[in-house]
Every structure is written in structure tokens, then in C-alpha cells.
XYZ file of C-alpha atoms in Angstrom:
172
model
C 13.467 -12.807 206.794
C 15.234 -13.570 203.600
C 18.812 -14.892 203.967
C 21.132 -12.312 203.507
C 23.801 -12.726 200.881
C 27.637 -12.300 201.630
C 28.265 -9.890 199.080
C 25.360 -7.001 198.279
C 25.036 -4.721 194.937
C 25.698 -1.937 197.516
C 29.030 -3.766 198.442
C 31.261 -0.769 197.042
C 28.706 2.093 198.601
C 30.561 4.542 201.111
C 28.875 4.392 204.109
C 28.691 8.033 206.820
C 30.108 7.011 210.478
C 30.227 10.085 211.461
C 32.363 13.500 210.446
C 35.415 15.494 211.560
C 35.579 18.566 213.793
C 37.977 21.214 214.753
C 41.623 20.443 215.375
C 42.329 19.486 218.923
C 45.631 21.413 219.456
C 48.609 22.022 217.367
C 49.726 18.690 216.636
C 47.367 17.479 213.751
C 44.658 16.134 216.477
C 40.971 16.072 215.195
C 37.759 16.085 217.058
C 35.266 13.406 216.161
C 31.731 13.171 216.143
C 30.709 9.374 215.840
C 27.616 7.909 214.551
C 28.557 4.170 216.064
C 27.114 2.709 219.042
C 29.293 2.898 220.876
C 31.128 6.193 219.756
C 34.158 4.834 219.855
C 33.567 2.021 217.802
C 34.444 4.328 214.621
C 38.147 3.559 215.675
C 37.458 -0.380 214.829
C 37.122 0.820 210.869
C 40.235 1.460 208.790
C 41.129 3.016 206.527
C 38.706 6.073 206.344
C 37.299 7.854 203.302
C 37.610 11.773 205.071
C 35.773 13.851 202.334
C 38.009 11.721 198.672
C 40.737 10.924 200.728
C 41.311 7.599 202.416
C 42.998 7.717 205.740
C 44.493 5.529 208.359
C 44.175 6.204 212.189
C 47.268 6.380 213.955
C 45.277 7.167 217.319
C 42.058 7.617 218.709
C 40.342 7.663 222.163
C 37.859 9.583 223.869
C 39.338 12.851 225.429
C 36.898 13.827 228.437
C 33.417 14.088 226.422
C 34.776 13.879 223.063
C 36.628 11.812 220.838
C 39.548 12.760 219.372
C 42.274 11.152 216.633
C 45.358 11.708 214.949
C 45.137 10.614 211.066
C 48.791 9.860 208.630
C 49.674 12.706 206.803
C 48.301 15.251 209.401
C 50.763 16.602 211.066
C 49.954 19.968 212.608
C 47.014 22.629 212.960
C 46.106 23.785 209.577
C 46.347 20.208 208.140
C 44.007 19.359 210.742
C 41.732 22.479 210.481
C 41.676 21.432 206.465
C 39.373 18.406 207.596
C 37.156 20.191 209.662
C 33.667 19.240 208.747
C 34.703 16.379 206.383
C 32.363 13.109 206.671
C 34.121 10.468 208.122
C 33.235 7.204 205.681
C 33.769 3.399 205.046
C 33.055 0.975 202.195
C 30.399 -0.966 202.825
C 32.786 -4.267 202.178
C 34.405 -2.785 205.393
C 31.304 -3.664 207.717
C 31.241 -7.200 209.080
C 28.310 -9.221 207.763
C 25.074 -8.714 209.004
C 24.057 -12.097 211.436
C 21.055 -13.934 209.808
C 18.535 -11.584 211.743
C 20.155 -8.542 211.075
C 20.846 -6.200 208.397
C 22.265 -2.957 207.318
C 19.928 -0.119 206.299
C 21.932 1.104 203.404
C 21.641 -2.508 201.563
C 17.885 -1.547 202.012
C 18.161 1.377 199.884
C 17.572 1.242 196.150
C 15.735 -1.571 196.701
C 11.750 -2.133 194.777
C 9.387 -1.842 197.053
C 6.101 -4.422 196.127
C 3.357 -5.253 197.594
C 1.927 -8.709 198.608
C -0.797 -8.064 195.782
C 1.942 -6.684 193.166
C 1.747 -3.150 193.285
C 4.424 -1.519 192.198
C 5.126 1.549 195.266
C 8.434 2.820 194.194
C 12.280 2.399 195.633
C 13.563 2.758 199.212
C 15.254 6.264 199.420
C 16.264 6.139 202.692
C 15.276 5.068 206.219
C 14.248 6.950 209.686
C 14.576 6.177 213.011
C 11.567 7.544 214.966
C 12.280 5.846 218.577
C 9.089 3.385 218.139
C 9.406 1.693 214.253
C 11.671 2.595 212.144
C 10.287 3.984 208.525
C 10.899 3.020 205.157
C 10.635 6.249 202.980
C 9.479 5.153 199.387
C 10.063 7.118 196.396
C 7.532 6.331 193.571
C 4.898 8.727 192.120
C 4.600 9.803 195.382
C 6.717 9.734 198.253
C 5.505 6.873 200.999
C 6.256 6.681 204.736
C 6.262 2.527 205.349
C 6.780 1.087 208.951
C 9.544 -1.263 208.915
C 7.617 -3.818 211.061
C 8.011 -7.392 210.053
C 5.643 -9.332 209.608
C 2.937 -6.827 209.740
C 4.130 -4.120 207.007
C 7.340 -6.516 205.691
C 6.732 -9.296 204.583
C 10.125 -10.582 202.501
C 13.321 -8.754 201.455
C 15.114 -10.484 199.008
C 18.081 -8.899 198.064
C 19.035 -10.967 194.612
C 15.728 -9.693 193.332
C 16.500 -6.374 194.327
C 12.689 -6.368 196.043
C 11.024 -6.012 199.487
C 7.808 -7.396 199.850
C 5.306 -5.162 202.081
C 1.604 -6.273 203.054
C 0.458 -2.415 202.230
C -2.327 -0.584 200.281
C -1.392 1.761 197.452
C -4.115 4.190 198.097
C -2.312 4.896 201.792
């Protein structure tokens, strides 16, 4: 795998952890639904980007099955009831650095997507998780479905080229 540089083009790019759910009580107390592994890792990122507005946690912990958190500025019911449904967001400078083997999806996307032959397939939209490989959806003249298996399917990612090199055939 290509080494992964410190900073990325996508370095600025607001990144989902999860959104915010009905008030919990008449105090300004939100429910949470987290997208972290663990859940309650989404405490562990300040400040938040709820909807345009960036917000500090005052407190957050997991209340029976849910989580739940009190935010600055919202101080009772209908400030809390304001932010229900909001996306709960960081900057991508926010995350920690990905460990030589690892990476973050969202620096995948926007990427060129090549093969080893130097076709030209398209850019990486997004990504999938399907429980067995995770896909690579490729937006070109047509939309491609790529296993993100490396070695097999990817071959290189080199992010100061802006490219990831895929052993695949056009015609599929």
C-alpha cells in the first residue's frame, strides 16, 4: 500500500459520525445515533459541525440503550428539539492519522481510478460495506462496482497523484 501522507486534499472535508435525535427531557439533552465503533467514541471528537453550526459537548454518555449529550448553547427543550435530525460532523483534520496499513474511506473518494493497463474507469464516488469486501463505486461513463481487495483488484493508491491503481477490465 502506498504511504499515506499526513495531510490529504480532503483534509478540510466534513466527515458524518452520526446525527441528532429527539430531545431527551427538558433540559437541552439530545439523543444520539453514532456511526463510531464503538458508539460512544463520537464523544472523543470536538467540536461538532451539527447541521452549519459547530458545537462543543459539555456531556455525553450512554443512557440505558442510547446515547445521549448536552451541547453549549442548548439549554432547554425546543433548543434541543431545533437539532433533531441534524448530522452530527467533523473535519477530516479532526481524525487521527490513519497507521501505515490503514486508511480512511473518504480520502478514497474523488480519487482516479486506473487500471494496471491505463484505462481510464472514472472517480471513486463513494464506498460500500457489504459484510464480505468492501466496494469501490466508480463513476465514469458508467457507473462501476470494484472490490476493494488488495492485491487482487488494488493494486496502488497513491494519494499525491490523486490515483488508485486497480488490476481490472474495462469491459466488466
Amino acid at each position: 500500500m502506498a504511504q499515506h501522507p499526513a495531510t490529504t486534499p480532503n483534509g478540510r472535508r466534513r466527515i458524518q459520525l452520526g446525527r441528532i435525535g429527539a430531545p431527551h427531557g427538558v433540559r437541552g439533552w439530545v439523543r444520539v445515533f453514532s456511526d463510531t465503533e464503538p458508539p460512544e467514541n463520537i464523544f472523543a471528537y470536538q467540536p461538532w459541525l451539527v447541521g452549519d453550526t459547530e458545537m462543543r459537548v459539555v456531556e455525553g454518555h450512554r443512557h440505558g440503550k442510547v446515547l445521549i449529550a448536552r451541547l453549549a448553547g442548548c439549554d432547554d427543550r425546543d433548543a434541543a428539539a431545533a437539532l433533531t435530525g441534524l448530522a452530527v460532523a467533523v473535519r477530516r483534520s479532526q481524525l487521527p492519522p490513519p497507521q501505515p496499513d490503514e486508511l480512511y474511506w473518504v480520502d478514497l473518494e474523488g480519487l482516479r481510478v486506473e487500471t494496471t493497463a491505463g484505462a481510464d474507469l472514472g472517480q471513486v464516488s463513494h464506498l460500500l460495506p457489504t459484510g464480505a469486501n468492501d466496494v469501490m463505486v466508480v463513476a465514469g461513463e458508467r457507473e462501476r462496482l470494484l472490490p476493494f481487495v488488495w492485491d487482487e483488484v488494488v493494486k496502488d493508491i497513491d494519494f499525491e497523484r490523486g490515483r488508485i491503481l486497480v488490476d481490472w477490465d474495462p469491459a466488466f
